[in-house]
Coordinates of C-alpha atoms and ligand atoms in Angstrom, one line a residue:
M1 CA 134.8 117.8 90.9
L2 CA 131.7 115.6 91.6
T3 CA 130.1 117.6 94.5
K4 CA 131.3 120.2 96.9
N5 CA 131.9 117.9 99.6
I6 CA 135.3 116.4 99.2
Y7 CA 134.8 113.3 101.7
L8 CA 131.9 112.3 99.4
N9 CA 134.1 112.9 96.2
S10 CA 136.5 110.4 97.8
W11 CA 133.8 107.7 98.8
I12 CA 132.3 108.3 95.5
K13 CA 135.7 107.5 93.8
E14 CA 136.3 104.5 95.8
V15 CA 132.9 103.1 95.5
S16 CA 133.4 103.4 91.2
D17 CA 137.1 101.8 91.6
L18 CA 135.4 98.3 93.0
T19 CA 132.1 98.5 90.7
N20 CA 133.4 99.6 87.7
P21 CA 130.1 101.5 86.5
K22 CA 129.9 102.8 82.9
D23 CA 128.9 106.0 84.0
I24 CA 128.5 108.3 87.0
H25 CA 125.0 110.0 87.6
I26 CA 124.6 112.4 90.7
C27 CA 120.7 112.5 91.3
T28 CA 119.2 115.7 91.5
G29 CA 115.5 114.9 91.7
S30 CA 114.0 117.1 88.9
I31 CA 111.8 115.7 86.6
E32 CA 113.7 115.3 83.4
E33 CA 115.5 112.7 85.7
E34 CA 112.5 110.9 87.0
E35 CA 111.1 110.5 83.4
T36 CA 114.8 109.2 81.9
L37 CA 114.6 106.2 84.6
K38 CA 111.2 105.5 84.1
Q39 CA 111.9 105.3 80.5
I40 CA 114.6 102.8 81.5
L41 CA 112.5 100.6 83.2
L42 CA 110.1 100.6 80.6
N43 CA 112.0 99.6 78.0
S44 CA 113.9 96.6 80.0
K45 CA 110.0 95.6 80.3
D46 CA 110.5 95.3 84.2
M47 CA 107.8 98.3 84.5
V48 CA 104.4 98.7 83.1
K49 CA 102.7 102.1 82.4
L50 CA 99.3 101.7 84.1
N51 CA 95.9 103.1 82.5
P52 CA 96.8 106.8 82.6
E53 CA 93.1 107.9 82.8
K54 CA 92.2 105.6 85.8
Y55 CA 95.6 105.5 87.5
P56 CA 97.7 108.6 86.3
N57 CA 101.3 108.7 86.6
C58 CA 101.5 104.8 88.1
Y59 CA 103.5 102.2 87.2
L60 CA 103.6 98.5 88.0
Y61 CA 107.0 96.8 88.5
R62 CA 107.8 93.3 88.8
S63 CA 110.9 92.1 90.7
N64 CA 112.7 89.1 90.6
P65 CA 110.7 86.2 92.2
N66 CA 113.2 85.4 94.6
D67 CA 113.4 88.9 95.8
V68 CA 110.0 90.0 97.7
A69 CA 110.8 90.2 101.3
R70 CA 113.0 91.6 103.6
T71 CA 115.7 88.7 104.1
E72 CA 116.6 88.9 108.0
N73 CA 118.5 86.1 107.9
L74 CA 121.0 87.5 105.5
T75 CA 121.0 90.7 107.7
Y76 CA 123.7 91.5 109.8
I77 CA 125.3 94.0 112.1
C78 CA 129.0 94.3 111.8
T79 CA 130.0 95.8 115.0
S80 CA 133.9 95.2 116.6
F81 CA 132.4 93.5 119.5
K82 CA 129.5 90.5 119.2
E83 CA 127.9 90.8 122.3
E84 CA 127.0 94.6 121.5
A85 CA 124.6 93.5 118.6
G86 CA 123.1 91.0 120.8
P87 CA 121.5 87.7 120.5
N88 CA 118.6 89.9 118.8
N89 CA 121.1 90.4 115.7
N90 CA 123.3 88.2 112.9
W91 CA 126.4 89.5 113.2
M92 CA 129.4 89.3 111.3
S93 CA 133.0 90.8 111.9
P94 CA 133.4 94.1 110.3
E95 CA 136.6 92.5 108.7
E96 CA 134.7 89.6 107.0
A97 CA 131.8 91.5 105.9
H98 CA 134.2 94.1 104.3
K99 CA 136.2 91.3 102.6
K100 CA 132.6 89.7 101.6
A101 CA 131.2 92.7 100.2
N102 CA 134.5 93.8 98.1
S103 CA 134.5 90.3 96.2
I104 CA 130.9 90.4 95.8
L105 CA 131.1 94.2 94.3
K106 CA 134.2 93.9 92.5
N107 CA 133.3 94.8 88.9
S108 CA 129.3 94.4 90.0
M109 CA 128.4 98.0 88.3
S110 CA 130.1 96.9 85.2
G111 CA 127.8 98.3 82.0
R112 CA 125.5 100.3 84.2
T113 CA 125.2 103.5 85.3
M114 CA 125.8 104.3 89.0
Y115 CA 123.5 106.3 90.9
V116 CA 124.5 108.9 93.6
L117 CA 121.5 109.8 95.4
P118 CA 122.1 112.6 98.3
Y119 CA 119.0 112.3 100.6
V120 CA 117.8 113.9 103.9
M121 CA 115.4 111.4 106.6
G122 CA 113.4 114.3 108.0
P123 CA 112.2 117.6 107.1
L124 CA 114.9 119.4 105.3
S125 CA 115.4 122.2 108.0
S126 CA 114.5 119.8 111.2
P127 CA 117.3 119.9 113.6
Y128 CA 116.3 116.3 114.3
S129 CA 117.1 115.2 110.3
K130 CA 119.9 113.3 109.2
C131 CA 121.9 113.4 105.7
G132 CA 122.7 110.1 103.5
V133 CA 124.2 109.4 100.4
E134 CA 123.0 106.1 98.5
I135 CA 125.0 104.6 95.6
T136 CA 123.2 102.3 93.9
D137 CA 123.1 100.8 90.1
S138 CA 119.1 100.5 90.5
P139 CA 116.9 102.9 88.8
Y140 CA 114.0 101.2 90.6
V141 CA 115.6 101.7 93.8
V142 CA 116.1 105.5 92.9
L143 CA 112.5 106.0 91.7
N144 CA 111.4 104.7 94.9
M145 CA 114.1 106.7 96.9
L146 CA 113.0 109.9 95.4
I147 CA 109.5 109.2 96.7
M148 CA 110.2 107.8 100.2
T149 CA 112.8 110.5 101.0
R150 CA 113.7 114.3 100.6
A151 CA 116.3 113.2 97.9
G152 CA 118.4 115.1 95.3
S153 CA 120.1 118.7 94.6
Q154 CA 118.0 119.9 98.0
A155 CA 119.7 117.1 99.9
L156 CA 123.2 117.3 98.3
E157 CA 123.0 121.1 99.0
K158 CA 122.7 120.5 102.9
I159 CA 125.8 117.7 102.8
E160 CA 127.4 120.2 101.2
E161 CA 127.0 123.2 103.6
I162 CA 127.4 120.9 106.5
G163 CA 130.3 119.4 105.1
G164 CA 132.4 116.6 106.0
D165 CA 131.3 113.0 107.1
C166 CA 127.7 114.6 107.8
F167 CA 126.1 111.7 105.9
T168 CA 125.2 107.8 106.1
K169 CA 127.4 106.0 103.4
G170 CA 124.6 103.4 101.9
L171 CA 126.2 101.4 98.9
H172 CA 123.6 99.0 97.2
S173 CA 124.0 96.9 94.0
I174 CA 121.9 94.7 92.5
V175 CA 124.6 92.2 91.1
D176 CA 123.1 89.3 90.0
L177 CA 120.1 89.1 92.0
S178 CA 121.3 85.6 93.5
I179 CA 120.5 84.9 96.6
E180 CA 124.1 83.7 97.4
K181 CA 125.8 87.0 97.0
R182 CA 122.6 88.8 99.0
N183 CA 123.9 90.3 102.3
I184 CA 122.6 93.3 104.1
L185 CA 125.3 94.6 105.8
H186 CA 125.4 97.3 108.4
F187 CA 129.0 99.1 110.1
P188 CA 127.2 101.6 112.6
E189 CA 130.8 102.3 113.7
E190 CA 131.5 103.5 110.5
N191 CA 128.0 105.2 109.5
L192 CA 128.0 102.7 106.8
I193 CA 125.4 100.3 105.1
I194 CA 126.0 97.8 102.0
S195 CA 123.3 96.0 100.7
T196 CA 124.0 93.3 97.7
S197 CA 122.1 91.3 95.2
T198 CA 118.7 92.2 95.8
G199 CA 116.5 95.1 95.0
Y200 CA 113.6 94.7 97.5
G201 CA 112.3 97.8 99.4
G202 CA 113.5 97.0 102.6
N203 CA 116.6 95.9 101.9
A204 CA 117.4 98.1 99.1
L205 CA 115.8 101.6 99.8
L206 CA 118.5 102.2 102.4
G207 CA 117.0 105.1 103.9
K208 CA 114.1 103.2 105.3
K209 CA 114.9 100.3 107.8
C210 CA 118.7 99.9 107.3
H211 CA 119.2 103.9 107.9
S212 CA 116.2 105.3 109.7
L213 CA 115.9 102.2 112.1
R214 CA 119.2 100.2 112.1
I215 CA 122.0 102.9 111.8
G216 CA 119.2 105.4 113.5
S217 CA 118.8 103.2 116.6
W218 CA 122.9 103.0 117.0
Q219 CA 123.1 106.8 117.1
A220 CA 119.9 107.6 118.9
R221 CA 121.7 105.7 121.6
Q222 CA 124.7 107.4 121.6
E223 CA 122.8 110.7 121.1
G224 CA 120.0 110.8 123.2
W225 CA 116.9 109.9 121.3
L226 CA 115.0 106.9 120.2
A227 CA 114.7 106.0 116.5
E228 CA 111.4 103.5 116.3
H229 CA 109.2 101.3 114.0
M230 CA 106.2 103.4 114.6
L231 CA 103.7 105.0 112.8
I232 CA 102.4 108.7 113.8
L233 CA 99.0 109.9 113.7
G234 CA 96.9 112.8 115.3
V235 CA 93.3 112.2 116.7
Q236 CA 91.2 115.1 116.4
T237 CA 88.4 115.3 118.7
P238 CA 85.0 117.0 118.8
D239 CA 86.6 119.9 120.5
D240 CA 89.0 120.3 117.6
K241 CA 91.9 119.4 119.8
I242 CA 94.3 117.3 118.2
Y243 CA 96.3 114.3 120.0
Y244 CA 99.5 113.2 118.6
M245 CA 100.5 109.4 119.3
A246 CA 103.3 107.0 118.0
A247 CA 102.5 103.4 117.6
A248 CA 104.5 100.6 117.1
F249 CA 103.4 97.6 115.8
P250 CA 105.3 94.7 114.3
S251 CA 105.4 94.5 110.1
G252 CA 102.3 93.6 108.6
C253 CA 99.9 94.3 111.8
G254 CA 98.2 96.9 110.3
K255 CA 100.2 100.5 111.1
T256 CA 99.3 101.8 107.6
N257 CA 95.3 101.0 108.5
L258 CA 95.5 102.8 112.0
A259 CA 98.0 105.3 110.7
M260 CA 95.3 106.6 108.2
L261 CA 92.2 105.4 109.9
K262 CA 88.9 106.9 108.7
A263 CA 86.4 107.5 111.9
P264 CA 83.2 105.4 111.8
L265 CA 79.9 107.2 111.5
E266 CA 79.1 106.9 115.0
M267 CA 81.9 109.0 116.1
K268 CA 81.1 112.4 115.0
G269 CA 83.5 115.3 115.0
Y270 CA 86.6 112.8 115.6
K271 CA 89.5 112.7 112.7
V272 CA 92.2 110.6 112.7
W273 CA 95.3 113.0 110.5
T274 CA 98.3 111.1 109.2
L275 CA 101.9 112.0 109.8
G276 CA 103.6 108.6 109.1
D277 CA 102.8 105.3 108.8
D278 CA 106.0 103.2 109.8
I279 CA 108.9 105.0 111.5
A280 CA 109.1 107.8 114.1
W281 CA 112.4 109.9 115.5
L282 CA 111.5 110.5 118.9
H283 CA 113.7 113.4 120.5
L284 CA 113.1 115.5 123.9
D285 CA 112.8 119.2 123.6
K286 CA 114.2 121.7 125.9
D287 CA 111.0 121.7 128.0
G288 CA 110.8 117.9 128.3
Y289 CA 108.1 117.1 125.9
L290 CA 108.9 114.0 123.3
R291 CA 108.5 115.3 119.9
A292 CA 108.0 112.9 117.0
I293 CA 109.1 113.7 113.5
N294 CA 108.8 111.2 110.7
P295 CA 111.9 110.8 108.7
E296 CA 110.2 109.3 105.4
A297 CA 108.3 111.5 102.9
G298 CA 106.6 108.5 101.1
L299 CA 104.7 105.1 102.2
F300 CA 105.5 102.0 100.9
G301 CA 102.4 100.0 102.4
I302 CA 101.4 96.4 101.8
V303 CA 98.6 96.3 99.1
P304 CA 96.7 93.4 99.4
G305 CA 93.7 94.2 101.7
T306 CA 93.4 97.4 100.6
S307 CA 90.2 98.4 99.8
E308 CA 87.7 101.6 99.8
K309 CA 86.2 99.7 103.1
T310 CA 89.3 98.8 104.6
N311 CA 91.2 101.3 104.1
Y312 CA 89.7 104.3 102.4
N313 CA 92.6 106.9 102.9
A314 CA 95.5 104.2 101.5
Y315 CA 93.0 103.3 98.8
H316 CA 92.6 106.7 97.5
S317 CA 96.5 107.7 98.4
I318 CA 97.3 104.8 95.4
M319 CA 95.3 106.3 92.4
K320 CA 98.0 108.4 91.1
D321 CA 102.0 108.9 91.2
T322 CA 102.4 105.7 92.7
I323 CA 104.9 102.6 91.9
F324 CA 103.1 99.4 92.3
T325 CA 105.2 96.2 92.9
N326 CA 104.5 92.8 92.6
V327 CA 100.5 93.5 91.9
A328 CA 98.5 91.3 89.3
L329 CA 97.5 93.4 86.4
N330 CA 93.9 93.7 84.5
L331 CA 94.9 93.4 80.9
D332 CA 91.7 94.7 79.8
D333 CA 92.1 98.1 81.5
M334 CA 95.6 98.2 82.3
T335 CA 94.6 98.4 86.3
P336 CA 96.5 96.9 89.0
W337 CA 94.4 94.4 90.9
W338 CA 95.4 92.7 93.8
E339 CA 93.2 90.2 96.4
G340 CA 91.1 92.0 98.7
K341 CA 90.9 95.3 96.4
D342 CA 87.4 94.4 95.4
D343 CA 84.8 91.4 95.4
K344 CA 85.5 90.1 92.0
D345 CA 87.0 86.6 91.4
P346 CA 90.3 87.0 90.0
R347 CA 89.7 84.2 87.4
S348 CA 86.9 86.2 85.8
M349 CA 89.2 88.8 84.7
N350 CA 91.9 88.6 82.1
L351 CA 94.7 89.1 84.8
V352 CA 98.3 88.5 84.6
D353 CA 99.9 88.0 87.8
W354 CA 102.6 89.1 90.1
K355 CA 105.5 87.4 87.8
G356 CA 104.0 88.4 84.8
N357 CA 102.2 85.2 83.7
P358 CA 98.8 84.6 82.6
Y359 CA 96.8 84.2 86.1
T360 CA 95.8 80.4 86.1
G361 CA 93.9 80.8 89.4
E362 CA 96.3 78.8 91.2
G363 CA 97.6 81.0 94.6
P364 CA 97.6 84.9 94.7
A365 CA 97.4 86.7 92.0
A366 CA 99.3 89.4 93.7
H367 CA 102.2 88.6 96.1
P368 CA 101.0 89.0 99.4
N369 CA 104.0 91.3 100.3
S370 CA 103.6 93.5 97.2
R371 CA 103.8 97.0 97.7
F372 CA 102.9 100.4 96.6
T373 CA 105.3 103.6 96.9
T374 CA 103.7 107.0 97.1
S375 CA 104.0 110.2 98.3
I376 CA 102.5 110.7 102.1
K377 CA 101.1 113.8 100.8
N378 CA 98.9 111.8 98.2
C379 CA 97.0 110.4 101.8
P380 CA 93.8 112.3 102.0
S381 CA 94.1 112.3 106.0
Y382 CA 97.7 113.7 105.5
S383 CA 99.0 116.4 108.3
S384 CA 101.0 119.2 107.1
M385 CA 102.5 119.0 110.7
A386 CA 104.3 116.3 109.3
E387 CA 106.7 119.2 107.5
D388 CA 107.2 120.6 110.8
P389 CA 111.1 120.6 111.6
E390 CA 110.2 120.7 115.2
G391 CA 107.9 117.6 115.0
V392 CA 104.9 117.1 117.1
V393 CA 104.6 116.3 121.0
L394 CA 103.3 113.1 122.1
S395 CA 100.4 112.8 124.3
A396 CA 100.7 108.8 123.8
I397 CA 102.9 105.7 122.7
I398 CA 101.3 102.7 121.8
F399 CA 102.7 99.1 121.7
G400 CA 100.9 96.4 120.1
G401 CA 101.5 92.7 118.8
R402 CA 99.4 89.7 117.1
R403 CA 98.0 87.9 119.7
E404 CA 95.1 85.6 119.4
Q405 CA 94.9 84.9 123.4
L406 CA 95.8 86.7 126.5
T407 CA 96.6 90.4 125.8
P408 CA 93.4 92.5 126.0
L409 CA 92.1 94.8 123.6
V410 CA 93.9 97.6 125.4
M411 CA 95.8 98.4 128.6
E412 CA 97.9 101.7 130.1
A413 CA 101.0 101.4 131.6
K414 CA 101.5 102.2 135.5
N415 CA 103.9 104.3 134.9
W416 CA 107.1 104.9 132.3
T417 CA 108.9 101.7 133.4
H418 CA 106.1 99.2 132.9
G419 CA 105.4 101.1 129.9
V420 CA 108.9 100.1 128.6
F421 CA 108.1 96.6 129.7
L422 CA 104.9 96.5 128.2
G423 CA 106.7 97.4 125.2
A424 CA 109.7 95.0 125.8
C425 CA 107.3 92.1 126.1
A426 CA 105.5 92.6 123.1
A427 CA 104.8 89.6 120.7
S428 CA 103.5 88.7 117.8
E429 CA 102.9 86.2 115.0
T430 CA 105.1 86.5 111.7
T431 CA 103.8 87.8 108.5
A432 CA 104.5 88.0 104.8
A433 CA 106.6 91.2 105.3
A434 CA 109.7 88.9 106.1
T435 CA 110.7 85.9 104.5
T436 CA 110.4 83.5 107.9
K437 CA 107.5 81.3 108.6
I438 CA 104.4 82.6 108.7
G439 CA 102.0 82.4 111.7
V440 CA 105.1 81.6 114.4
V441 CA 104.9 83.5 117.7
R442 CA 107.8 85.5 118.1
R443 CA 108.6 88.3 120.7
D444 CA 109.5 91.5 119.0
P445 CA 109.9 94.1 121.5
M446 CA 108.9 97.7 120.6
A447 CA 108.5 95.9 117.0
M448 CA 112.0 96.3 116.7
K449 CA 112.9 93.1 116.7
P450 CA 114.2 92.7 112.9
F451 CA 115.8 96.7 113.2
C452 CA 117.5 97.3 116.8
C453 CA 121.0 97.6 115.5
Y454 CA 122.2 96.7 119.1
N455 CA 121.9 94.3 122.2
F456 CA 117.8 94.6 123.0
S457 CA 119.0 95.0 126.7
L458 CA 121.0 98.1 126.5
Y459 CA 118.1 99.4 123.8
W460 CA 115.7 98.6 127.1
N461 CA 118.2 100.8 129.1
H462 CA 118.2 103.6 126.9
W463 CA 114.7 103.8 126.6
L464 CA 114.0 103.4 130.5
S465 CA 117.0 106.0 130.8
F466 CA 114.3 108.8 129.6
K467 CA 111.9 108.5 133.0
D468 CA 114.9 110.8 134.8
K469 CA 115.1 113.1 132.2
S470 CA 111.7 114.7 131.9
L471 CA 108.6 115.3 133.8
H472 CA 106.4 115.3 130.7
L473 CA 107.0 112.1 129.1
P474 CA 103.5 110.7 126.9
K475 CA 101.8 107.9 128.5
I476 CA 102.2 104.4 127.3
F477 CA 99.7 101.9 126.4
H478 CA 99.7 98.3 124.7
V479 CA 96.8 97.2 122.5
N480 CA 95.7 94.0 120.8
W481 CA 93.2 94.2 117.5
F482 CA 94.0 90.1 117.1
R483 CA 92.0 88.4 119.9
K484 CA 90.2 85.5 118.5
E485 CA 87.7 83.1 120.1
N486 CA 86.7 80.0 118.2
S487 CA 89.4 80.8 115.3
K488 CA 87.3 84.1 114.7
F489 CA 88.5 87.8 115.6
I490 CA 86.3 89.1 118.3
W491 CA 87.1 92.9 117.6
P492 CA 86.3 94.3 114.1
G493 CA 89.3 96.5 114.1
F494 CA 90.2 98.8 111.2
S495 CA 87.9 102.2 111.4
D496 CA 86.6 100.7 115.0
N497 CA 90.2 101.2 116.6
L498 CA 89.6 104.6 116.5
R499 CA 87.3 103.9 119.7
V500 CA 90.3 102.5 121.4
L501 CA 92.1 105.7 120.4
A502 CA 89.6 107.7 121.6
W503 CA 89.9 106.1 124.9
I504 CA 93.3 106.8 125.1
V505 CA 92.8 110.4 124.7
D506 CA 90.3 110.2 127.5
S507 CA 92.7 108.7 129.5
C508 CA 95.4 111.2 128.6
N509 CA 92.9 114.0 129.5
G510 CA 93.1 112.2 133.1
K511 CA 89.2 110.9 132.8
D512 CA 88.5 108.2 135.5
N513 CA 87.9 105.2 132.8
K514 CA 90.3 102.3 133.9
I515 CA 90.9 99.8 137.0
Y516 CA 94.1 98.7 138.3
T517 CA 95.1 95.2 137.5
P518 CA 98.8 93.5 137.9
I519 CA 99.2 93.8 134.5
G520 CA 98.4 97.1 133.9
F521 CA 95.2 99.6 134.0
L522 CA 92.3 98.2 131.8
P523 CA 89.2 100.1 130.6
K524 CA 86.2 100.2 132.7
K525 CA 83.4 98.1 131.0
D526 CA 81.3 101.3 129.8
S527 CA 84.1 103.4 129.3
L528 CA 84.5 102.8 125.6
N529 CA 82.3 104.1 123.0
L530 CA 80.9 101.1 121.6
S531 CA 77.7 102.7 120.3
N532 CA 76.2 100.6 117.1
M533 CA 78.9 98.1 117.3
N534 CA 76.9 95.0 118.2
I535 CA 79.3 93.6 120.8
S536 CA 78.2 91.1 123.3
D537 CA 78.6 91.3 127.1
T538 CA 80.6 88.1 127.0
T539 CA 83.1 89.4 123.8
L540 CA 83.8 92.3 125.9
D541 CA 84.4 90.8 129.0
T542 CA 87.0 88.4 127.0
L543 CA 88.5 91.7 125.2
L544 CA 88.9 93.7 128.4
S545 CA 90.1 90.9 131.0
F546 CA 93.0 88.9 131.6
N547 CA 93.8 85.4 133.0
P548 CA 95.8 85.6 136.2
T549 CA 97.0 81.8 135.6
L550 CA 98.1 82.6 131.9
W551 CA 99.6 85.8 132.9
E552 CA 102.1 84.1 135.3
K553 CA 103.0 81.6 132.8
E554 CA 103.4 84.4 130.6
C555 CA 105.8 86.2 132.8
S556 CA 108.0 83.4 133.5
D557 CA 108.5 83.3 129.6
I558 CA 109.2 86.7 129.4
L559 CA 112.1 86.4 132.6
D560 CA 113.3 83.2 130.3
Y561 CA 113.7 85.9 127.1
F562 CA 115.2 88.5 129.1
S563 CA 117.6 86.6 130.7
S564 CA 118.7 85.5 127.1
F565 CA 120.9 88.7 126.1
G566 CA 124.4 87.3 127.3
N567 CA 126.2 89.4 129.9
Y568 CA 124.2 92.4 129.2
K569 CA 120.9 92.2 131.6
C570 CA 118.3 94.6 132.0
D571 CA 117.7 94.5 135.6
T572 CA 115.2 97.2 135.9
L573 CA 113.1 95.2 133.6
I574 CA 113.6 91.8 135.4
K575 CA 112.7 93.4 138.5
E576 CA 109.4 94.6 137.2
C577 CA 108.3 91.4 135.9
L578 CA 109.3 89.4 139.1
N579 CA 107.2 92.1 140.8
I580 CA 104.5 91.5 138.4
K581 CA 104.4 87.6 138.6
E582 CA 104.2 88.3 142.6
E583 CA 101.3 90.3 142.4
L584 CA 99.8 87.9 140.2
Q585 CA 100.0 84.8 142.4
K586 CA 98.2 86.8 145.3
W587 CA 95.5 88.5 142.7
D588 CA 92.0 86.5 142.7
K589 CA 92.0 83.6 140.5
Ligands
OXD601 C1 108.0 97.3 106.4 C2 108.2 96.4 107.3 O1 108.1 97.1 105.4 O2 108.0 96.3 108.5 O3 107.6 98.5 106.8 O4 108.6 95.2 107.2
MN602 MN1 107.6 98.6 108.9

């Protein structure tokens, strides 16, 4: 008997009959197991041990160069009805997807070990947690999942205790890593994920995007909660109160930086606590408060640009017990290196680039989407509230995007419906985390474009439905750190973003710090703490104002976007947008 869950046993048998592995290993998460897995990767030369004095228990893994980012074009939602997946997803019929996967997976594990990894997303004893089992033939995936989730024996015990089909099934095989065989398939109706011919984190660590966001968003709609692409942080104020916030930004817009921000010197008494940097599951508790848990246990962050100055806490999180993927290696002292780590010229060092070749000075030494995997507990600003099974009560929800023009530094929603509108029309310029063109503006509602598993119109209706379920919902805000003038950023970002969070706290406390406009409440000019900031009056005006003519045009674009979801329409948001447009037409220009 493999496990005490018959349903799991029969799935393991089904997968091993198909993939034909040389043996099966049920992962326990023990130290010995971890060591064995590391040794396998060291022996195969896919992984290198880093300097144990400077980077204790740290490793550098190099992936196949064709496999360095999520592949959204090869990611499918396989629902019975195409319209349910919506134009926001690639769709494949479940029959076709199973057929395709079966032919790719036939004997795909032959000669390899099949690892069965039970895991829990969320604190082990949380009523909001969910179980999963990932079957994979990649020791790298197991090692990462052991950091990113609560995995191994304890998770299996939970799965055995609950019994039946209480877990999301995730089947992953690296096959031959060819792009032709690469597919990331989601079967929400079967609670199943199949990922083939890839080893990249976002495609292969199935607990993360595939389970916690795609399958999660499907289940959340059915069960009345929200699975979101959000960090969770706590802002401690000088009177020692902590205000919890969840914030959604598209990939590569600084979620990890904001989640572990270090207060600027001028803001004495303020401190940011880190509970999560990528995913939040939100549930209404019995009193109607919206509570957030972080389903993950680790950080899978972008390395380039991380320095003591830009993100002190991330920098210090990754000095031990960390797996680096696709960074450069300094052969002189076996330390990892990446663009933005320090002021050194990479050509002056004895570097091997991310592909494992001597660095020639051409192109980046570390891949722009190179990653670190480390326990969130390594983060100096980690809050143990992240382990609270009940989660934290949210005071604010923040949406954001990367907009060079148009969108003010911060605005507050007029009410829940308007807040959902602000989230739904968030847009951003693409980054290196996905293999699409860099720098193209795309609508990225709630930063969920690549992750919402069903038609966005239905998703927005689900968000809107919370309005009638509670009197204690958090306030909603929209921020934009990326405003530019003459091609230069006009807001410094990073730790100075705490000034905006402090304004949000003031607002949650009912402070009279804002003025009404058709697009939302904007800060009164003197309401932000800008001490020692050296920001000119004109720049501040640009940051805190809006252009009604441009916004009227934006509303027309948003209306076009809102009507692009087939037979499903979110009438409430369409009406919200029409009202704003009408108000803008009358607004003093
Ligand atoms: C991530 C992403 O890796 O959003 O978090 O792409
Ligand atoms: Mn993300």
